[in-house]
PDB file of N, CA and C in Angstrom:
ATOM      1  N   ASP A   1     -12.283  -0.171 -14.749  1.00  0.00           N
ATOM      2  CA  ASP A   1     -11.728  -0.697 -13.520  1.00  0.00           C
ATOM      3  C   ASP A   1     -12.044   0.235 -12.357  1.00  0.00           C
ATOM      4  N   ARG A   2     -11.784  -0.248 -11.169  1.00  0.00           N
ATOM      5  CA  ARG A   2     -12.187   0.472  -9.959  1.00  0.00           C
ATOM      6  C   ARG A   2     -11.511   1.834  -9.830  1.00  0.00           C
ATOM      7  N   LEU A   3     -10.238   1.942 -10.178  1.00  0.00           N
ATOM      8  CA  LEU A   3      -9.542   3.225 -10.065  1.00  0.00           C
ATOM      9  C   LEU A   3     -10.139   4.262 -11.009  1.00  0.00           C
ATOM     10  N   ARG A   4     -10.370   3.873 -12.243  1.00  0.00           N
ATOM     11  CA  ARG A   4     -10.939   4.820 -13.212  1.00  0.00           C
ATOM     12  C   ARG A   4     -12.355   5.227 -12.817  1.00  0.00           C
ATOM     13  N   SER A   5     -13.129   4.293 -12.282  1.00  0.00           N
ATOM     14  CA  SER A   5     -14.500   4.631 -11.885  1.00  0.00           C
ATOM     15  C   SER A   5     -14.515   5.627 -10.738  1.00  0.00           C
ATOM     16  N   ARG A   6     -13.454   5.691  -9.978  1.00  0.00           N
ATOM     17  CA  ARG A   6     -13.343   6.658  -8.878  1.00  0.00           C
ATOM     18  C   ARG A   6     -12.634   7.935  -9.314  1.00  0.00           C
ATOM     19  N   GLY A   7     -12.279   8.013 -10.585  1.00  0.00           N
ATOM     20  CA  GLY A   7     -11.571   9.184 -11.079  1.00  0.00           C
ATOM     21  C   GLY A   7     -10.109   9.200 -10.699  1.00  0.00           C
ATOM     22  N   LEU A   8      -9.559   8.037 -10.357  1.00  0.00           N
ATOM     23  CA  LEU A   8      -8.177   7.967  -9.895  1.00  0.00           C
ATOM     24  C   LEU A   8      -7.238   7.328 -10.910  1.00  0.00           C
ATOM     25  N   GLY A   9      -7.719   7.079 -12.094  1.00  0.00           N
ATOM     26  CA  GLY A   9      -6.919   6.382 -13.088  1.00  0.00           C
ATOM     27  C   GLY A   9      -5.606   7.052 -13.410  1.00  0.00           C
ATOM     28  N   ASP A  10      -5.558   8.372 -13.379  1.00  0.00           N
ATOM     29  CA  ASP A  10      -4.325   9.085 -13.721  1.00  0.00           C
ATOM     30  C   ASP A  10      -3.450   9.384 -12.512  1.00  0.00           C
ATOM     31  N   VAL A  11      -3.939   9.094 -11.321  1.00  0.00           N
ATOM     32  CA  VAL A  11      -3.185   9.420 -10.107  1.00  0.00           C
ATOM     33  C   VAL A  11      -1.949   8.545  -9.978  1.00  0.00           C
ATOM     34  N   TYR A  12      -2.061   7.296 -10.345  1.00  0.00           N
ATOM     35  CA  TYR A  12      -0.997   6.335 -10.105  1.00  0.00           C
ATOM     36  C   TYR A  12      -0.117   6.130 -11.330  1.00  0.00           C
ATOM     37  N   LYS A  13       0.549   7.183 -11.751  1.00  0.00           N
ATOM     38  CA  LYS A  13       1.447   7.068 -12.890  1.00  0.00           C
ATOM     39  C   LYS A  13       2.887   6.848 -12.452  1.00  0.00           C
ATOM     40  N   ARG A  14       3.109   6.830 -11.172  1.00  0.00           N
ATOM     41  CA  ARG A  14       4.435   6.590 -10.626  1.00  0.00           C
ATOM     42  C   ARG A  14       4.390   5.329  -9.774  1.00  0.00           C
ATOM     43  N   GLN A  15       5.558   4.826  -9.445  1.00  0.00           N
ATOM     44  CA  GLN A  15       5.608   3.657  -8.571  1.00  0.00           C
ATOM     45  C   GLN A  15       4.901   3.984  -7.263  1.00  0.00           C
ATOM     46  N   THR A  16       4.130   3.030  -6.781  1.00  0.00           N
ATOM     47  CA  THR A  16       3.284   3.262  -5.609  1.00  0.00           C
ATOM     48  C   THR A  16       3.512   2.156  -4.594  1.00  0.00           C
ATOM     49  N   LEU A  17       3.572   2.541  -3.322  1.00  0.00           N
ATOM     50  CA  LEU A  17       3.699   1.590  -2.222  1.00  0.00           C
ATOM     51  C   LEU A  17       2.380   1.543  -1.470  1.00  0.00           C
ATOM     52  N   PHE A  18       1.792   0.362  -1.388  1.00  0.00           N
ATOM     53  CA  PHE A  18       0.598   0.136  -0.582  1.00  0.00           C
ATOM     54  C   PHE A  18       1.026  -0.575   0.684  1.00  0.00           C
ATOM     55  N   ILE A  19       0.551  -0.094   1.823  1.00  0.00           N
ATOM     56  CA  ILE A  19       0.857  -0.727   3.105  1.00  0.00           C
ATOM     57  C   ILE A  19      -0.463  -1.102   3.753  1.00  0.00           C
ATOM     58  N   ALA A  20      -0.594  -2.376   4.100  1.00  0.00           N
ATOM     59  CA  ALA A  20      -1.824  -2.873   4.708  1.00  0.00           C
ATOM     60  C   ALA A  20      -1.503  -3.561   6.026  1.00  0.00           C
ATOM     61  N   GLY A  21      -2.453  -3.501   6.941  1.00  0.00           N
ATOM     62  CA  GLY A  21      -2.350  -4.254   8.178  1.00  0.00           C
ATOM     63  C   GLY A  21      -2.985  -5.619   7.985  1.00  0.00           C
ATOM     64  N   ALA A  22      -2.320  -6.653   8.429  1.00  0.00           N
ATOM     65  CA  ALA A  22      -2.815  -8.018   8.228  1.00  0.00           C
ATOM     66  C   ALA A  22      -4.177  -8.239   8.881  1.00  0.00           C
ATOM     67  N   GLN A  23      -4.481  -7.470   9.921  1.00  0.00           N
ATOM     68  CA  GLN A  23      -5.731  -7.659  10.649  1.00  0.00           C
ATOM     69  C   GLN A  23      -6.702  -6.504  10.459  1.00  0.00           C
ATOM     70  N   ASP A  24      -6.548  -5.754   9.388  1.00  0.00           N
ATOM     71  CA  ASP A  24      -7.435  -4.617   9.120  1.00  0.00           C
ATOM     72  C   ASP A  24      -8.779  -5.145   8.611  1.00  0.00           C
ATOM     73  N   PRO A  25      -9.864  -4.895   9.352  1.00  0.00           N
ATOM     74  CA  PRO A  25     -11.159  -5.410   8.925  1.00  0.00           C
ATOM     75  C   PRO A  25     -11.803  -4.587   7.810  1.00  0.00           C
ATOM     76  N   GLY A  26     -11.371  -3.357   7.630  1.00  0.00           N
ATOM     77  CA  GLY A  26     -11.971  -2.490   6.616  1.00  0.00           C
ATOM     78  C   GLY A  26     -11.228  -2.531   5.298  1.00  0.00           C
ATOM     79  N   SER A  27      -9.969  -2.161   5.336  1.00  0.00           N
ATOM     80  CA  SER A  27      -9.109  -2.223   4.145  1.00  0.00           C
ATOM     81  C   SER A  27      -8.296  -3.502   4.250  1.00  0.00           C
ATOM     82  N   THR A  28      -8.939  -4.600   3.955  1.00  0.00           N
ATOM     83  CA  THR A  28      -8.308  -5.908   4.148  1.00  0.00           C
ATOM     84  C   THR A  28      -7.087  -6.074   3.245  1.00  0.00           C
ATOM     85  N   PRO A  29      -6.169  -6.927   3.650  1.00  0.00           N
ATOM     86  CA  PRO A  29      -5.020  -7.191   2.784  1.00  0.00           C
ATOM     87  C   PRO A  29      -5.447  -7.678   1.396  1.00  0.00           C
ATOM     88  N   GLU A  30      -6.516  -8.439   1.326  1.00  0.00           N
ATOM     89  CA  GLU A  30      -7.008  -8.916   0.034  1.00  0.00           C
ATOM     90  C   GLU A  30      -7.488  -7.750  -0.829  1.00  0.00           C
ATOM     91  N   ALA A  31      -8.214  -6.819  -0.228  1.00  0.00           N
ATOM     92  CA  ALA A  31      -8.697  -5.645  -0.969  1.00  0.00           C
ATOM     93  C   ALA A  31      -7.528  -4.776  -1.416  1.00  0.00           C
ATOM     94  N   MET A  32      -6.543  -4.605  -0.555  1.00  0.00           N
ATOM     95  CA  MET A  32      -5.380  -3.800  -0.906  1.00  0.00           C
ATOM     96  C   MET A  32      -4.556  -4.485  -2.001  1.00  0.00           C
ATOM     97  N   THR A  33      -4.476  -5.799  -1.964  1.00  0.00           N
ATOM     98  CA  THR A  33      -3.766  -6.540  -3.002  1.00  0.00           C
ATOM     99  C   THR A  33      -4.481  -6.381  -4.342  1.00  0.00           C
ATOM    100  N   ASP A  34      -5.815  -6.443  -4.317  1.00  0.00           N
ATOM    101  CA  ASP A  34      -6.596  -6.230  -5.548  1.00  0.00           C
ATOM    102  C   ASP A  34      -6.362  -4.831  -6.106  1.00  0.00           C
ATOM    103  N   LEU A  35      -6.353  -3.832  -5.220  1.00  0.00           N
ATOM    104  CA  LEU A  35      -6.121  -2.457  -5.645  1.00  0.00           C
ATOM    105  C   LEU A  35      -4.706  -2.306  -6.215  1.00  0.00           C
ATOM    106  N   SER A  36      -3.746  -2.886  -5.533  1.00  0.00           N
ATOM    107  CA  SER A  36      -2.357  -2.823  -5.993  1.00  0.00           C
ATOM    108  C   SER A  36      -2.201  -3.457  -7.375  1.00  0.00           C
ATOM    109  N   ALA A  37      -2.953  -4.507  -7.629  1.00  0.00           N
ATOM    110  CA  ALA A  37      -2.871  -5.188  -8.924  1.00  0.00           C
ATOM    111  C   ALA A  37      -3.318  -4.291 -10.075  1.00  0.00           C
ATOM    112  N   GLN A  38      -4.085  -3.246  -9.770  1.00  0.00           N
ATOM    113  CA  GLN A  38      -4.565  -2.321 -10.794  1.00  0.00           C
ATOM    114  C   GLN A  38      -3.585  -1.179 -11.063  1.00  0.00           C
ATOM    115  N   VAL A  39      -2.543  -1.106 -10.253  1.00  0.00           N
ATOM    116  CA  VAL A  39      -1.587  -0.001 -10.360  1.00  0.00           C
ATOM    117  C   VAL A  39      -0.257  -0.540 -10.885  1.00  0.00           C
ATOM    118  N   PRO A  40       0.129  -0.142 -12.087  1.00  0.00           N
ATOM    119  CA  PRO A  40       1.407  -0.617 -12.628  1.00  0.00           C
ATOM    120  C   PRO A  40       2.572  -0.211 -11.718  1.00  0.00           C
ATOM    121  N   ASP A  41       3.548  -1.066 -11.625  1.00  0.00           N
ATOM    122  CA  ASP A  41       4.760  -0.792 -10.831  1.00  0.00           C
ATOM    123  C   ASP A  41       4.470  -0.533  -9.361  1.00  0.00           C
ATOM    124  N   SER A  42       3.427  -1.140  -8.827  1.00  0.00           N
ATOM    125  CA  SER A  42       3.141  -0.942  -7.410  1.00  0.00           C
ATOM    126  C   SER A  42       3.717  -2.087  -6.586  1.00  0.00           C
ATOM    127  N   THR A  43       3.856  -1.805  -5.302  1.00  0.00           N
ATOM    128  CA  THR A  43       4.339  -2.780  -4.335  1.00  0.00           C
ATOM    129  C   THR A  43       3.332  -2.817  -3.197  1.00  0.00           C
ATOM    130  N   ILE A  44       3.019  -4.020  -2.731  1.00  0.00           N
ATOM    131  CA  ILE A  44       2.126  -4.165  -1.582  1.00  0.00           C
ATOM    132  C   ILE A  44       2.913  -4.812  -0.451  1.00  0.00           C
ATOM    133  N   VAL A  45       2.773  -4.237   0.744  1.00  0.00           N
ATOM    134  CA  VAL A  45       3.404  -4.783   1.941  1.00  0.00           C
ATOM    135  C   VAL A  45       2.291  -4.981   2.961  1.00  0.00           C
ATOM    136  N   VAL A  46       2.227  -6.169   3.538  1.00  0.00           N
ATOM    137  CA  VAL A  46       1.261  -6.456   4.597  1.00  0.00           C
ATOM    138  C   VAL A  46       2.033  -6.580   5.900  1.00  0.00           C
ATOM    139  N   ILE A  47       1.653  -5.746   6.862  1.00  0.00           N
ATOM    140  CA  ILE A  47       2.334  -5.724   8.157  1.00  0.00           C
ATOM    141  C   ILE A  47       1.624  -6.696   9.109  1.00  0.00           C
ATOM    142  N   PRO A  48       2.337  -7.730   9.564  1.00  0.00           N
ATOM    143  CA  PRO A  48       1.725  -8.689  10.497  1.00  0.00           C
ATOM    144  C   PRO A  48       1.358  -8.009  11.815  1.00  0.00           C
ATOM    145  N   ASP A  49       0.368  -8.519  12.465  1.00  0.00           N
ATOM    146  CA  ASP A  49      -0.051  -8.014  13.788  1.00  0.00           C
ATOM    147  C   ASP A  49      -0.415  -6.534  13.771  1.00  0.00           C
ATOM    148  N   ALA A  50      -0.885  -6.035  12.633  1.00  0.00           N
ATOM    149  CA  ALA A  50      -1.323  -4.639  12.528  1.00  0.00           C
ATOM    150  C   ALA A  50      -2.746  -4.626  11.996  1.00  0.00           C
ATOM    151  N   ALA A  51      -3.477  -3.600  12.397  1.00  0.00           N
ATOM    152  CA  ALA A  51      -4.848  -3.439  11.917  1.00  0.00           C
ATOM    153  C   ALA A  51      -4.881  -2.254  10.950  1.00  0.00           C
ATOM    154  N   HIS A  52      -5.753  -1.267  11.211  1.00  0.00           N
ATOM    155  CA  HIS A  52      -5.983  -0.186  10.261  1.00  0.00           C
ATOM    156  C   HIS A  52      -4.899   0.891  10.258  1.00  0.00           C
ATOM    157  N   LEU A  53      -4.113   0.971  11.307  1.00  0.00           N
ATOM    158  CA  LEU A  53      -3.085   2.015  11.381  1.00  0.00           C
ATOM    159  C   LEU A  53      -1.697   1.409  11.616  1.00  0.00           C
ATOM    160  N   PRO A  54      -1.194   0.662  10.636  1.00  0.00           N
ATOM    161  CA  PRO A  54       0.109   0.025  10.855  1.00  0.00           C
ATOM    162  C   PRO A  54       1.218   1.023  11.123  1.00  0.00           C
ATOM    163  N   MET A  55       1.102   2.243  10.575  1.00  0.00           N
ATOM    164  CA  MET A  55       2.152   3.234  10.810  1.00  0.00           C
ATOM    165  C   MET A  55       2.193   3.706  12.264  1.00  0.00           C
ATOM    166  N   ALA A  56       1.079   3.575  12.972  1.00  0.00           N
ATOM    167  CA  ALA A  56       1.053   3.924  14.398  1.00  0.00           C
ATOM    168  C   ALA A  56       1.349   2.700  15.267  1.00  0.00           C
ATOM    169  N   GLU A  57       0.934   1.540  14.793  1.00  0.00           N
ATOM    170  CA  GLU A  57       1.107   0.312  15.561  1.00  0.00           C
ATOM    171  C   GLU A  57       2.532  -0.240  15.472  1.00  0.00           C
ATOM    172  N   HIS A  58       3.147  -0.103  14.300  1.00  0.00           N
ATOM    173  CA  HIS A  58       4.498  -0.628  14.063  1.00  0.00           C
ATOM    174  C   HIS A  58       5.303   0.374  13.228  1.00  0.00           C
ATOM    175  N   PRO A  59       5.568   1.557  13.775  1.00  0.00           N
ATOM    176  CA  PRO A  59       6.227   2.598  12.971  1.00  0.00           C
ATOM    177  C   PRO A  59       7.597   2.199  12.443  1.00  0.00           C
ATOM    178  N   ASP A  60       8.362   1.452  13.212  1.00  0.00           N
ATOM    179  CA  ASP A  60       9.705   1.071  12.753  1.00  0.00           C
ATOM    180  C   ASP A  60       9.636   0.139  11.540  1.00  0.00           C
ATOM    181  N   ILE A  61       8.706  -0.805  11.569  1.00  0.00           N
ATOM    182  CA  ILE A  61       8.558  -1.739  10.454  1.00  0.00           C
ATOM    183  C   ILE A  61       8.091  -0.990   9.208  1.00  0.00           C
ATOM    184  N   VAL A  62       7.102  -0.122   9.390  1.00  0.00           N
ATOM    185  CA  VAL A  62       6.581   0.653   8.260  1.00  0.00           C
ATOM    186  C   VAL A  62       7.676   1.544   7.690  1.00  0.00           C
ATOM    187  N   PHE A  63       8.417   2.214   8.562  1.00  0.00           N
ATOM    188  CA  PHE A  63       9.505   3.074   8.103  1.00  0.00           C
ATOM    189  C   PHE A  63      10.517   2.291   7.280  1.00  0.00           C
ATOM    190  N   ASP A  64      10.867   1.093   7.753  1.00  0.00           N
ATOM    191  CA  ASP A  64      11.838   0.272   7.014  1.00  0.00           C
ATOM    192  C   ASP A  64      11.335  -0.047   5.610  1.00  0.00           C
ATOM    193  N   HIS A  65      10.041  -0.349   5.488  1.00  0.00           N
ATOM    194  CA  HIS A  65       9.475  -0.635   4.162  1.00  0.00           C
ATOM    195  C   HIS A  65       9.439   0.605   3.276  1.00  0.00           C
ATOM    196  N   ILE A  66       9.125   1.746   3.861  1.00  0.00           N
ATOM    197  CA  ILE A  66       9.106   2.990   3.084  1.00  0.00           C
ATOM    198  C   ILE A  66      10.520   3.338   2.637  1.00  0.00           C
ATOM    199  N   GLU A  67      11.456   3.215   3.532  1.00  0.00           N
ATOM    200  CA  GLU A  67      12.847   3.515   3.186  1.00  0.00           C
ATOM    201  C   GLU A  67      13.352   2.590   2.082  1.00  0.00           C
ATOM    202  N   ALA A  68      13.055   1.311   2.163  1.00  0.00           N
ATOM    203  CA  ALA A  68      13.480   0.359   1.137  1.00  0.00           C
ATOM    204  C   ALA A  68      12.819   0.677  -0.203  1.00  0.00           C
ATOM    205  N   PHE A  69      11.532   1.022  -0.163  1.00  0.00           N
ATOM    206  CA  PHE A  69      10.808   1.369  -1.394  1.00  0.00           C
ATOM    207  C   PHE A  69      11.421   2.610  -2.046  1.00  0.00           C
ATOM    208  N   LEU A  70      11.672   3.625  -1.242  1.00  0.00           N
ATOM    209  CA  LEU A  70      12.237   4.870  -1.778  1.00  0.00           C
ATOM    210  C   LEU A  70      13.638   4.681  -2.333  1.00  0.00           C
ATOM    211  N   SER A  71      14.378   3.742  -1.797  1.00  0.00           N
ATOM    212  CA  SER A  71      15.723   3.489  -2.310  1.00  0.00           C
ATOM    213  C   SER A  71      15.680   2.846  -3.697  1.00  0.00           C
ATOM    214  N   ARG A  72      14.522   2.274  -4.071  1.00  0.00           N
ATOM    215  CA  ARG A  72      14.384   1.629  -5.380  1.00  0.00           C
ATOM    216  C   ARG A  72      13.773   2.542  -6.427  1.00  0.00           C
ATOM    217  N   VAL A  73      13.161   3.640  -6.021  1.00  0.00           N
ATOM    218  CA  VAL A  73      12.491   4.503  -7.008  1.00  0.00           C
ATOM    219  C   VAL A  73      13.357   5.673  -7.411  1.00  0.00           C
TER     220      VAL A  73
END
C-alpha cells in the first residue's frame, strides 16, 4: 500500500486526524480520504471553503475539530 511504500507504515499506529480543505487542488479531499482509508482508526475532516491551508484560512473551525478529536482519544 501507499503508506508502506513511503516507509510510513509504522507511523500511524495511533488514532490519526486528517484535515483537508475542500478546495485544495494538490492534496484533494479525495486523495486525503484515500490516505485516511489506509490508516486504522483515522478520522477525516474536510473544511468547506478552504484550500491548502485550512488551519490558516479557518483556524476556529480547525481548532474545534482538533479539540473534538482529542477529547475522543
